XYZ file of C-alpha atoms in Angstrom:
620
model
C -45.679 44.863 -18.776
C -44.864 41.182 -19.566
C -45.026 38.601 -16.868
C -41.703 36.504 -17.052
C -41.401 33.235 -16.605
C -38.861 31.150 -14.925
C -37.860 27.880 -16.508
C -38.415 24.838 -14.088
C -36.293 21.508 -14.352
C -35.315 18.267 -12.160
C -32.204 16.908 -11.534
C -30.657 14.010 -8.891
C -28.127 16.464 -7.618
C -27.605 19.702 -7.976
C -23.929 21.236 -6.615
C -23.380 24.659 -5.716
C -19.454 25.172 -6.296
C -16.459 24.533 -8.258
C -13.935 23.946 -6.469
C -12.373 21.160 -4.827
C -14.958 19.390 -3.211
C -18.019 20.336 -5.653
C -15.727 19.226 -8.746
C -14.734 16.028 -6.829
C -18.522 15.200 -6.089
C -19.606 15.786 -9.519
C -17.020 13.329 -10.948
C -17.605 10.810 -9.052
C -21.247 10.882 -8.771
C -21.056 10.967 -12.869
C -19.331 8.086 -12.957
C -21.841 6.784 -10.918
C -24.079 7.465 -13.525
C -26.256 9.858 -11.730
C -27.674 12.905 -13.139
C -26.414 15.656 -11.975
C -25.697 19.510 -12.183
C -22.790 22.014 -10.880
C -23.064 25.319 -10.883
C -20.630 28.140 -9.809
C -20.302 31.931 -9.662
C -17.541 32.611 -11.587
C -16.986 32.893 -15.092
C -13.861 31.304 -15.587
C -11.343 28.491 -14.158
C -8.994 29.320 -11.949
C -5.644 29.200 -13.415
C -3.424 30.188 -10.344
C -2.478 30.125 -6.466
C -4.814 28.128 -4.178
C -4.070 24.842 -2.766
C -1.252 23.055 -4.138
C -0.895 20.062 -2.583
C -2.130 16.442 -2.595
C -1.400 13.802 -0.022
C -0.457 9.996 -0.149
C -4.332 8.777 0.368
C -5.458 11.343 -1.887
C -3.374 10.022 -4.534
C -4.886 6.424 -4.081
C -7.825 7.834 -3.714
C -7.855 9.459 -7.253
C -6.734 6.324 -8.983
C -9.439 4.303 -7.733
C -11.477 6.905 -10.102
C -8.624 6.439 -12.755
C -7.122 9.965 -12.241
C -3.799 10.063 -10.633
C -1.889 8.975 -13.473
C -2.310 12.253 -14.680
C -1.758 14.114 -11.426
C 1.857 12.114 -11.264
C 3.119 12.836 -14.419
C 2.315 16.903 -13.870
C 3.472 17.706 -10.425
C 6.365 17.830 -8.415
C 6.890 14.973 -5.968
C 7.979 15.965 -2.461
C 9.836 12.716 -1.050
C 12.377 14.610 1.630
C 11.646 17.325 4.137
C 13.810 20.174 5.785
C 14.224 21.856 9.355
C 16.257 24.650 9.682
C 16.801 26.559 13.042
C 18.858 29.468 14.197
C 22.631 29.033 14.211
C 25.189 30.344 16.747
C 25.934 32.884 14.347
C 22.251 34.446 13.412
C 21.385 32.605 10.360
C 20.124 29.163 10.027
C 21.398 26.056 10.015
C 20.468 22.226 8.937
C 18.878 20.685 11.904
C 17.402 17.147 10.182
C 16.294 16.148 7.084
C 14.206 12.834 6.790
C 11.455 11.479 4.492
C 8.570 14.004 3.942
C 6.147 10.767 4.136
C 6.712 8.172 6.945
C 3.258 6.095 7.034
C 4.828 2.699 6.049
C 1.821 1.580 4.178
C 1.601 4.234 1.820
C 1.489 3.444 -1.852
C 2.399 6.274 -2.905
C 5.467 7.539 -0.338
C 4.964 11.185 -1.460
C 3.164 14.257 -1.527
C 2.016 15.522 -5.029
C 2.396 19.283 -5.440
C 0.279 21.028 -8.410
C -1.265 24.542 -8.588
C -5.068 23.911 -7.878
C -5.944 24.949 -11.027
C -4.048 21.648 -12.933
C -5.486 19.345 -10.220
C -9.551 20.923 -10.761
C -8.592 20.698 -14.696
C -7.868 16.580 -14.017
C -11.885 16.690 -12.895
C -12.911 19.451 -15.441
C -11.523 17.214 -18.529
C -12.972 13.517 -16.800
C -16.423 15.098 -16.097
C -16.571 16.458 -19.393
C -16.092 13.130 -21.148
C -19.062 12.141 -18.693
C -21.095 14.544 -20.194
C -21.008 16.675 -17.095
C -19.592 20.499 -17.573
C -19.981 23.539 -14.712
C -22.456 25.823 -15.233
C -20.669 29.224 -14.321
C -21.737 32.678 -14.606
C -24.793 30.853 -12.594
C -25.246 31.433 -9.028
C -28.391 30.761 -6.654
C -30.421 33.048 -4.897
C -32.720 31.277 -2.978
C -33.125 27.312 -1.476
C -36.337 26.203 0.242
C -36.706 22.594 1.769
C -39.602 20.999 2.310
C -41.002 20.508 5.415
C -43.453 17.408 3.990
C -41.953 14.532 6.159
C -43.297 11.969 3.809
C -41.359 13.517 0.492
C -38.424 14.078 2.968
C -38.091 10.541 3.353
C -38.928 9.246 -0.181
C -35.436 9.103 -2.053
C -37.544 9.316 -5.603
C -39.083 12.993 -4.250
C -38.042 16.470 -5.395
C -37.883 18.219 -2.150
C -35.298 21.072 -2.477
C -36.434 23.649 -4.766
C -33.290 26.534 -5.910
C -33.627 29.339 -7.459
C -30.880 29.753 -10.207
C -29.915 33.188 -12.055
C -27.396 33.471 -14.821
C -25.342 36.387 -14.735
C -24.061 36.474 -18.657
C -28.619 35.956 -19.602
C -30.569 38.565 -20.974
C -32.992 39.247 -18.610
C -36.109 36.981 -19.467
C -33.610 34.347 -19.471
C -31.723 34.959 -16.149
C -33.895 32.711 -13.975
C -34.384 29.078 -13.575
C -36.323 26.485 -10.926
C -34.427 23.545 -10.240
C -36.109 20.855 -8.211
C -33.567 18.596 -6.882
C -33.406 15.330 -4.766
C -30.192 16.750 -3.717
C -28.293 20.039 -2.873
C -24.438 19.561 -1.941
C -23.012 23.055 -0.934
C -19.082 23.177 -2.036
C -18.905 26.686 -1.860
C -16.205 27.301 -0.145
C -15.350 29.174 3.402
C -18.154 32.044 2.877
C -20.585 28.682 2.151
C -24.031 30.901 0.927
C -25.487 26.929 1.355
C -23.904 26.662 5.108
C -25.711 29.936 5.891
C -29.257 29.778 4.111
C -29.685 27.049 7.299
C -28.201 29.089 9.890
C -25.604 26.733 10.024
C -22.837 27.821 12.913
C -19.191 27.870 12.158
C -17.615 26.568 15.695
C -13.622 27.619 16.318
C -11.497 30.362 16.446
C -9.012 32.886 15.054
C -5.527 33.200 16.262
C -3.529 36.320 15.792
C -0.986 34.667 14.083
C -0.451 36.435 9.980
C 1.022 34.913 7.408
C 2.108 35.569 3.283
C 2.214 33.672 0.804
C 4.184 34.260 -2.820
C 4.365 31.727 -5.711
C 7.735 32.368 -7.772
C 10.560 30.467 -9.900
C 13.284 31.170 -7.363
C 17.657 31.933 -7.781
C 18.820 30.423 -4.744
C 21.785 29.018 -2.984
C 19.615 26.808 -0.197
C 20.422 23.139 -0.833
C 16.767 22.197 0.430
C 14.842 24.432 -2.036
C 13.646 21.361 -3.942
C 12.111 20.139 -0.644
C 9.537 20.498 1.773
C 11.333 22.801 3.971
C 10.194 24.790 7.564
C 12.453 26.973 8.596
C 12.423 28.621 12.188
C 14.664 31.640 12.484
C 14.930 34.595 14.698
C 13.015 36.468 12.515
C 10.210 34.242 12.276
C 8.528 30.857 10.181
C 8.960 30.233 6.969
C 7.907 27.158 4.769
C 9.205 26.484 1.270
C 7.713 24.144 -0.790
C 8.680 23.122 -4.616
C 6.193 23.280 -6.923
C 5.916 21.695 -10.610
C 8.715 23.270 -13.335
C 10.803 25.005 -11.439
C 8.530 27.118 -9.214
C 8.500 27.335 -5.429
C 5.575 28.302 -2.703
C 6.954 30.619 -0.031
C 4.959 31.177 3.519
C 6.573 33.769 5.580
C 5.874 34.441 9.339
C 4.749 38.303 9.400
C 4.486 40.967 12.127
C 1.084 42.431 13.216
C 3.011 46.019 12.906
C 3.737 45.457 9.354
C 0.312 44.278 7.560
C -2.303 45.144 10.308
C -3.799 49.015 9.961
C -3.643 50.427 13.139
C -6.987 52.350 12.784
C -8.977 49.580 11.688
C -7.181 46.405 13.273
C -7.690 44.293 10.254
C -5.361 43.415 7.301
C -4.337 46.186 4.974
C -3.171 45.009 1.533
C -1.423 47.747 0.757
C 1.050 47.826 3.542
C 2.334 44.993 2.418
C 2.627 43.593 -1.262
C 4.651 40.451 -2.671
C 7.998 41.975 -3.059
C 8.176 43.033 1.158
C 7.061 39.152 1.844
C 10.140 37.934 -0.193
C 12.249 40.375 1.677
C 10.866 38.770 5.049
C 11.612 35.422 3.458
C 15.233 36.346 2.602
C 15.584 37.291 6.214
C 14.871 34.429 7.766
C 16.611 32.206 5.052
C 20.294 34.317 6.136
C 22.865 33.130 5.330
C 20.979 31.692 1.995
C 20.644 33.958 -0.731
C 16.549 34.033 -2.556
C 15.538 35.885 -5.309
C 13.071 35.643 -8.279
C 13.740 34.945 -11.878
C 10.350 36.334 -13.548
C 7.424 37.959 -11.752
C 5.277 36.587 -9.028
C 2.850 34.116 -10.239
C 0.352 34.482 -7.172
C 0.241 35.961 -3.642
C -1.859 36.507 -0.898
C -2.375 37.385 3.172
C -3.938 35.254 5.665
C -4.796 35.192 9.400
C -4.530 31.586 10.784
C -7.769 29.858 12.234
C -9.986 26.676 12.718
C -13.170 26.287 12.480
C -15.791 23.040 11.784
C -19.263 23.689 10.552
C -22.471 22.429 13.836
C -23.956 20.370 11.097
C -22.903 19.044 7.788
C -26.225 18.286 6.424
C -30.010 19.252 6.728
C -32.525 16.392 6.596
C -30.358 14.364 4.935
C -31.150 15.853 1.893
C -28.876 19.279 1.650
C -24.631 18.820 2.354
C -21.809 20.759 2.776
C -18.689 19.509 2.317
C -14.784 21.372 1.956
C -13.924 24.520 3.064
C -18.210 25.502 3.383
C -17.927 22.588 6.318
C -14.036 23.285 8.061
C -11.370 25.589 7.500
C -8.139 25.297 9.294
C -4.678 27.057 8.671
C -2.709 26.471 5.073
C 0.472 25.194 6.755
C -1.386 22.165 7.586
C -4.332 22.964 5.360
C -5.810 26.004 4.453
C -8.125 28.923 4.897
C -6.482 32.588 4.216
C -8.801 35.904 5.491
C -7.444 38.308 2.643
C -6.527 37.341 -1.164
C -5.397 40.390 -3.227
C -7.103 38.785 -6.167
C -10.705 38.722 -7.035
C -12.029 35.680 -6.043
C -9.374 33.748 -4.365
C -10.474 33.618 -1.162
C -8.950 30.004 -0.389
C -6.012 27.849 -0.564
C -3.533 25.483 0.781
C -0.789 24.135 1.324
C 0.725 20.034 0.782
C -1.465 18.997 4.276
C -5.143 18.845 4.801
C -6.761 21.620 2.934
C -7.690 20.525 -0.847
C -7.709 16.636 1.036
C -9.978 17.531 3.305
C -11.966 18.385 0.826
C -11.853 16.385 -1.908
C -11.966 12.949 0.631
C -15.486 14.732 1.809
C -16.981 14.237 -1.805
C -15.019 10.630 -2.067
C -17.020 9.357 1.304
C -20.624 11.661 0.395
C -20.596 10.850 -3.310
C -21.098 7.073 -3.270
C -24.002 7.235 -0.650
C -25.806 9.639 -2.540
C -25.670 7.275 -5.223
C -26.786 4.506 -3.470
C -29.419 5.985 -2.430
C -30.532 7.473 -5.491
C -30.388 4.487 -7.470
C -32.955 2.597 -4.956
C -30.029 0.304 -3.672
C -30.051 2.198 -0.061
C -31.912 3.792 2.905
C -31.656 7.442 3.619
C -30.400 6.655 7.063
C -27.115 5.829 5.184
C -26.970 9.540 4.228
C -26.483 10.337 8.047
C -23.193 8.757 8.057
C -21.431 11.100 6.299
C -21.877 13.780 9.292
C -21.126 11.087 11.783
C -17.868 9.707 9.773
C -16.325 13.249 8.286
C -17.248 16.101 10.694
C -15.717 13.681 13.165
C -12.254 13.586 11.518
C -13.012 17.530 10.878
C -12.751 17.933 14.646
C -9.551 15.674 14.508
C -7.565 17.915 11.549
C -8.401 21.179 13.937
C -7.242 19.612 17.269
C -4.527 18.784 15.332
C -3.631 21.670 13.282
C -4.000 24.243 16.370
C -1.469 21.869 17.806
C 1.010 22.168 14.948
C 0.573 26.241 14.143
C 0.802 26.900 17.503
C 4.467 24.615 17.397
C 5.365 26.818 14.243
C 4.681 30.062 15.456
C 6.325 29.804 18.317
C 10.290 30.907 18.345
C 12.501 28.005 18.042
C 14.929 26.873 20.900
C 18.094 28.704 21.257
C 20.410 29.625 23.679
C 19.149 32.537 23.944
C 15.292 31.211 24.097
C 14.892 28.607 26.577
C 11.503 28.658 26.763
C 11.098 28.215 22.495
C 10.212 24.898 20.469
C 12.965 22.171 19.961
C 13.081 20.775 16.973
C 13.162 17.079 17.944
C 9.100 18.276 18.890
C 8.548 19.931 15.760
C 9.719 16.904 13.947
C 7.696 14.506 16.275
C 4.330 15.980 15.526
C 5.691 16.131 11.562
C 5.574 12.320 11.508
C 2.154 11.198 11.912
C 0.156 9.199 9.536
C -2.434 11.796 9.986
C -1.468 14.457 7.456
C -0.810 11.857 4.891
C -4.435 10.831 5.177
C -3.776 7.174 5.931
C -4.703 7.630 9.450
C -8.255 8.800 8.757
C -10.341 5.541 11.048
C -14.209 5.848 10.878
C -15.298 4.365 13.693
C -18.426 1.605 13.783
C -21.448 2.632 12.370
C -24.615 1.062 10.140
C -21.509 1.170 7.315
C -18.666 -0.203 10.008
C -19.120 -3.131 11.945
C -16.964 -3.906 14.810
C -16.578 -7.956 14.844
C -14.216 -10.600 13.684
C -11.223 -7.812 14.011
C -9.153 -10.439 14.552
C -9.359 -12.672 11.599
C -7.935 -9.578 9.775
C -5.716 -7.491 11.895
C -4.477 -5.868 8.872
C -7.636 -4.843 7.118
C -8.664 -2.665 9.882
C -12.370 -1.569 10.238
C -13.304 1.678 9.159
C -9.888 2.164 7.839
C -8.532 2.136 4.221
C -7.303 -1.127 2.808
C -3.935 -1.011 2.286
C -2.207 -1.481 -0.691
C -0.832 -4.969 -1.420
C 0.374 -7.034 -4.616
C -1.015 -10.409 -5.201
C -0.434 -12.773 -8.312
C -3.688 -13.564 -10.767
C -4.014 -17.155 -10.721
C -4.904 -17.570 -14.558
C -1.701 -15.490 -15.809
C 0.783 -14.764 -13.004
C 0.346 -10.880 -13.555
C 0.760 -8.872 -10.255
C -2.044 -6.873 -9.457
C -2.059 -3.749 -6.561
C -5.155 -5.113 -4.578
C -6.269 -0.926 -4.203
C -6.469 -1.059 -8.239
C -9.017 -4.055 -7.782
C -11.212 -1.788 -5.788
C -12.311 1.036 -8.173
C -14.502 3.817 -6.878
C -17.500 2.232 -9.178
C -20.156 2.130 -6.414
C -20.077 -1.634 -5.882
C -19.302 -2.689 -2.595
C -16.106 -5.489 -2.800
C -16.492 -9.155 -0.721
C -12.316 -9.997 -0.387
C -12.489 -13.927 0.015
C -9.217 -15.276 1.815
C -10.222 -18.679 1.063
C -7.092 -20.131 2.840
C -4.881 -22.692 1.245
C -7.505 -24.583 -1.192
C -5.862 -27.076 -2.639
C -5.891 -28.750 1.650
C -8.971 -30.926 1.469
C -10.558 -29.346 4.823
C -10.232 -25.695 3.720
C -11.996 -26.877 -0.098
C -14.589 -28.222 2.401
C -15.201 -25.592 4.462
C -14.939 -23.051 1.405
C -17.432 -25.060 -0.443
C -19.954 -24.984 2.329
C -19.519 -20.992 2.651
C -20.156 -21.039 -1.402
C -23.248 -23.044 -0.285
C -24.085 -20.199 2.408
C -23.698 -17.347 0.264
C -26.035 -19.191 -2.629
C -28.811 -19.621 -0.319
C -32.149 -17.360 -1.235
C -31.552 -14.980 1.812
C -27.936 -14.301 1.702
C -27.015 -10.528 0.702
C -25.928 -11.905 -2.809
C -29.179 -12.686 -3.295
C -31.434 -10.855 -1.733
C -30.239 -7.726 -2.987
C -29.708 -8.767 -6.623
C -30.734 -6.085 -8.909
C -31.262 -7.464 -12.799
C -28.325 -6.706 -15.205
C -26.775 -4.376 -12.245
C -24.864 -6.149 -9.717
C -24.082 -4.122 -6.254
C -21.010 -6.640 -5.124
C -17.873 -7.862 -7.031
C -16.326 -10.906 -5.528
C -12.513 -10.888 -5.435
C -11.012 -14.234 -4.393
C -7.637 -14.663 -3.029
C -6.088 -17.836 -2.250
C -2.892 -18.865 0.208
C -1.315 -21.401 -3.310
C 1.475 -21.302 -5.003
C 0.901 -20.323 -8.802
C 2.753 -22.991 -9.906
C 0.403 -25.980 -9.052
C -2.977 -23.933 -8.426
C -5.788 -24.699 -10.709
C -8.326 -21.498 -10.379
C -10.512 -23.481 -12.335
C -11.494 -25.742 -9.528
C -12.330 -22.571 -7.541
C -16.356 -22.760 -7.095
C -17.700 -20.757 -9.990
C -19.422 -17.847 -7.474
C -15.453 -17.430 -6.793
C -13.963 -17.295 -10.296
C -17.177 -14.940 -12.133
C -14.910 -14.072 -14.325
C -11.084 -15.491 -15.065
C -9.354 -12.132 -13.882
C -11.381 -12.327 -10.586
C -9.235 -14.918 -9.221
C -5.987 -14.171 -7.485
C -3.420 -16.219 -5.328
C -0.612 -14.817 -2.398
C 2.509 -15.742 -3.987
C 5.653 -13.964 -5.134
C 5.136 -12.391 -8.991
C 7.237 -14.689 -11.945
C 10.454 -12.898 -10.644
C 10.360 -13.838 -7.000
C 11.206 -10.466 -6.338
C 8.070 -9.113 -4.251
C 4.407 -11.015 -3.178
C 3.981 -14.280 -1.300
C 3.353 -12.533 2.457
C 0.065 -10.739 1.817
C -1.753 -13.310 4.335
C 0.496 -12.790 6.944
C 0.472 -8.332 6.311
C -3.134 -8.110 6.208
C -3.151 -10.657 9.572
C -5.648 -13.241 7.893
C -5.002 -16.976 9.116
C -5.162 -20.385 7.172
C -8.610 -20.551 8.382
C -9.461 -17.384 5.516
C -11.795 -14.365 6.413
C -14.475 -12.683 4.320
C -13.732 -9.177 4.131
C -16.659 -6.447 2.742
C -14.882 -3.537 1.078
C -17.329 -0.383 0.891
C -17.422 1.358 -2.506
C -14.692 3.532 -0.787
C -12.153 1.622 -0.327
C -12.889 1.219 3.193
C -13.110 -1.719 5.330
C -16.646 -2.000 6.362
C -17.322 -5.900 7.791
C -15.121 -9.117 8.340
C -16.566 -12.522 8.824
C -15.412 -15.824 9.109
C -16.042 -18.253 6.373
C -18.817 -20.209 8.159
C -20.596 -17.292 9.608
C -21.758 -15.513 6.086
C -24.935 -14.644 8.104
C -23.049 -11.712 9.866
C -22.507 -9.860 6.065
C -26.443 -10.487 5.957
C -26.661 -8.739 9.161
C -24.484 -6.114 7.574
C -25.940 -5.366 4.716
C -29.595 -5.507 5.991
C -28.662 -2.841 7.981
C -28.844 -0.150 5.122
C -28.965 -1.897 2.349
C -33.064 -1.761 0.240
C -34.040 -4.745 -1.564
C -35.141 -4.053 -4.901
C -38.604 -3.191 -5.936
């Protein structure tokens, strides 16, 4: 009999998973320019169902990688939300509706909703003109670290070795070796990666059910074109509008009419699409809904929360997504039952396909750093410290919210149920929109000079701003000067240069940063800078000359940038004074992010050396 054999191979990162988090990862570490590999199951794209829903710091998010232009001009924008509760006569009635986003520094005041299949597409189509495609029809079968300390801790070794078959091979060429630097598990809720390492899922299961039907609706409710949560007497129901004219529906369900009372768990076929839409019409009364065409997707879920002990193993295998939290689809995601092969997740406009995809955002660029020499591997160990910490937060939160929405609502009748002025309370937080996620200090977060920035908080997003390019007078959003492009951004408020004393005092931090031992320097790689220096001035465009801006300031003429109102006078001129930065200027270190990671004055560059030397390698 022959003896097969398997083909071996290397590669930076290998990622187990196509969905959310693994596609997110991929992108962003090819645009890194690292080489890497994703692999999933399935033969095909999904096309249907899922998650649906992108948040406000999501969408900035994905245009820092050039991406959300795209994702704007397919969905449907949610701007207004809807709260309906039970009327004196036994339907529902109007009880508020306000703005679905109230975080006042969002850019984008909004929630994006798209079928998960357009949004994964947006990745699919930019990896592919990367030169990165999924691998599918390819799943693993074994992983074995190694237990060498000293390749463990060398970023050039090949420590993870994964087995690889593919399922549409003939059968001497199903199996292949890959020996990878790297393993990132975004395989979803069952995570094979999360349990090759025994890793725990912590939480629990409530006995609250839920459905879930996709549909172009024929409707009399005035709010059917918003974010909508209705509480009736008969139950919960949220509407959502989706992109054309379709709607998401998720109905409140009783145990008596989906659970098997033999077995205790879920039966599918006590309950199919058409009897959730008759729930729904039940607790829309006195509303009329109806479909025009069939059901484009459905499922069953049970609600629960759970975060993942660990999110990595020796800093050298991840898990990020659903294979690391799952949490309920009404403020993220998680179902127990799909009737459809292979849809085992989704989500709903909240924290579900964020989650996720924010994961990869903070895990991708210190994988590349690492990998490209320019970091330590201790770096690595901030992404459990930083994201399975906000995990924890999105699960005390969300049990607080599905508890609030399964509950019955307030009525004369119930005086023990939910008012709505607390429903709406816990609605508007900055949390769900994302722009509330704060990582707190860390080798990648320092914790000083706050208050020459109160604004640019650290270990929190910077917020979007316009400021005026000195050389042209073009308004630039400050976010769209900070691309995800693995470069860490030093934000100099130089103050008000044309004063004398503030040229001074800029001049001699120009000196500083020059010297042989600041960061600038010491961790200059040859034809591949890690820092982009973005200088902003407090001058009027009128009478500032960028060109007597020290040259380290001005690298290039579109690098220069001043904090007046645009050619109009109809926005700009206040950005000192909304980021909290005096007349004395700040230095401000931007991690490749987007997130504030250090602030120093301008005669104390040293504490950005302290900073930096803190993870950052200098080259061989």
């Amino acid at each position: 009999m022959p003896v097969r054999f398997a083909r071996h191979s290397e590669v930076d990162v290998l990622i187990i998973g196509a969905g959310p988090a693994g596609l997110m990862c991929a992108n962003a570490l090819a645009n890194a320019r690292v080489n890497v590999r994703i692999v999933d199951q399935r033969a095909f794209k999904i096309t249907a169902g899922y998650g649906d829903g992108i948040s406000p710091r999501t969408i900035e998010l994905l245009q820092s990688y050039g991406l959300a232009e795209r994702l704007l001009k397919e969905c449907s924008q949610i701007h207004l939300a809807a709260f309906y509760n039970p009327s004196s006569t036994g339907g529902i009635e109007l009880t508020k509706r306000t703005s679905n986003i109230t975080a006042p520094s969002a850019r984008y005041p909004f929630e994006a909703a798209l079928h998960q299949g357009a949004i994964q597409d947006i990745f699919l189509d930019s990896m592919s003109s990367l030169g990165v495609e999924v691998e599918r029809s390819t799943m693993p079968t074994s992983i074995e670290l190694s237990k060498n300390e000293d390749e463990l801790t060398d970023p050039t070794s090949y420590p993870v070795r994964v087995v690889l078959q593919r399922l549409d091979q003939s059968e001497d060429e199903q199996e292949e070796i890959v020996h990878a630097k790297f393993v990132i598990g975004g395989d979803g809720a069952h995570s094979w990666t999360r349990k090759q390492f025994d890793i725990t899922m912590d939480g629990e299961q409530s006995d609250a059910i839920w459905g879930v039907v996709d549909f172009v609706p024929d409707t009399d409710f005035p709010d059917i074109r918003n974010k909508c949560l209705a509480q009736s007497n008969y139950g919960s129901m949220f509407l959502l509008p989706r992109e054309e004219d379709r709607v998401r529906a998720y109905v409140q369900l009783e145990d008596r009419d989906v659970i098997n009372p033999v077995t205790g768990r879920v039966d599918k076929d006590r309950m199919g699409p058409e009897e959730i839409l008759q729930t729904a019409q039940k607790s829309l009364k006195p509303y009329k809904l109806t479909r025009k065409s069939e059901f484009l997707w459905w499922t069953i879920y049970s609600v629960g929360q759970r975060v993942a002990s660990k999110f990595s193993i020796k800093n050298r295998i991840f898990v990020a997504g659903d294979a690391c939290h799952t949490h309920s689809p009404k403020a993220g995601k998680r179902p127990k039952f799909s009737p459809f092969p292979g849809l085992v997740t989704m989500e709903l406009p909240g924290q579900g396909m964020n989650a996720s995809i924010n994961d990869s955002h903070n895990l991708a660029w210190k994988v590349a750093q690492v990998i490209r020499g320019w970091a330590d591997m201790s770096l690595l160990s901030t992404y459990e410290s930083e994201r399975r910490k906000f995990a924890l937060e999105l699960i005390a939160f969300d049990k607080m919210w599905s508890t609030l929405v399964c509950e019955k609502p307030l009525t004369e009748q119930n005086s023990d149920g939910v008012s709505s002025e607390h429903v709406l309370k816990t609605f508007q937080t900055d949390f769900t929109s994302g722009i509330g996620i704060h990582y707190h200090p860390s080798v990648v977060v320092n914790d000083t000079y706050q208050e020459l920035a109160s604004g640019l908080v650290l270990g929190k997003r910077v917020p979007p701003y316009k400021f005026m390019r000195a050389a042209d007078g073009r308004p630039f959003e400050l976010q769209d000067l900070l691309p995800s492009d693995s470069l860490f951004k030093l934000l100099v408020f130089t103050g008000e240069f044309s004063d004398p004393l503030q040229q001074a005092r800029v001049e001699s931090m120009v000196a500083d940063l020059q010297k042989p031992q600041s960061f600038l320097n010491r961790y200059a790689t040859p034809g591949d800078s890690r820092f982009d220096v973005i200088t902003i001035s407090k001058d009027r465009k009128d009478k500032f000359d960028f060109l007597q801006l020290p040259t380290l300031l001005r690298s290039h003429w579109s690098k220069a940038f001043v904090d007046d109102t645009d050619p109009t006078g109809s926005f700009g001129g206040e950005g000192y004074s909304y980021f909290g930065v005096g007349s004395e200027g700040a230095l401000v270190a931007v991690r490749p992010d987007g997130y504030v990671g250090a602030i120093a004055p301008l005669d104390r560059a040293e504490v950005l050396d302290a900073y930096f030397a803190s993870f950052m390698k200098i080259p061989a």
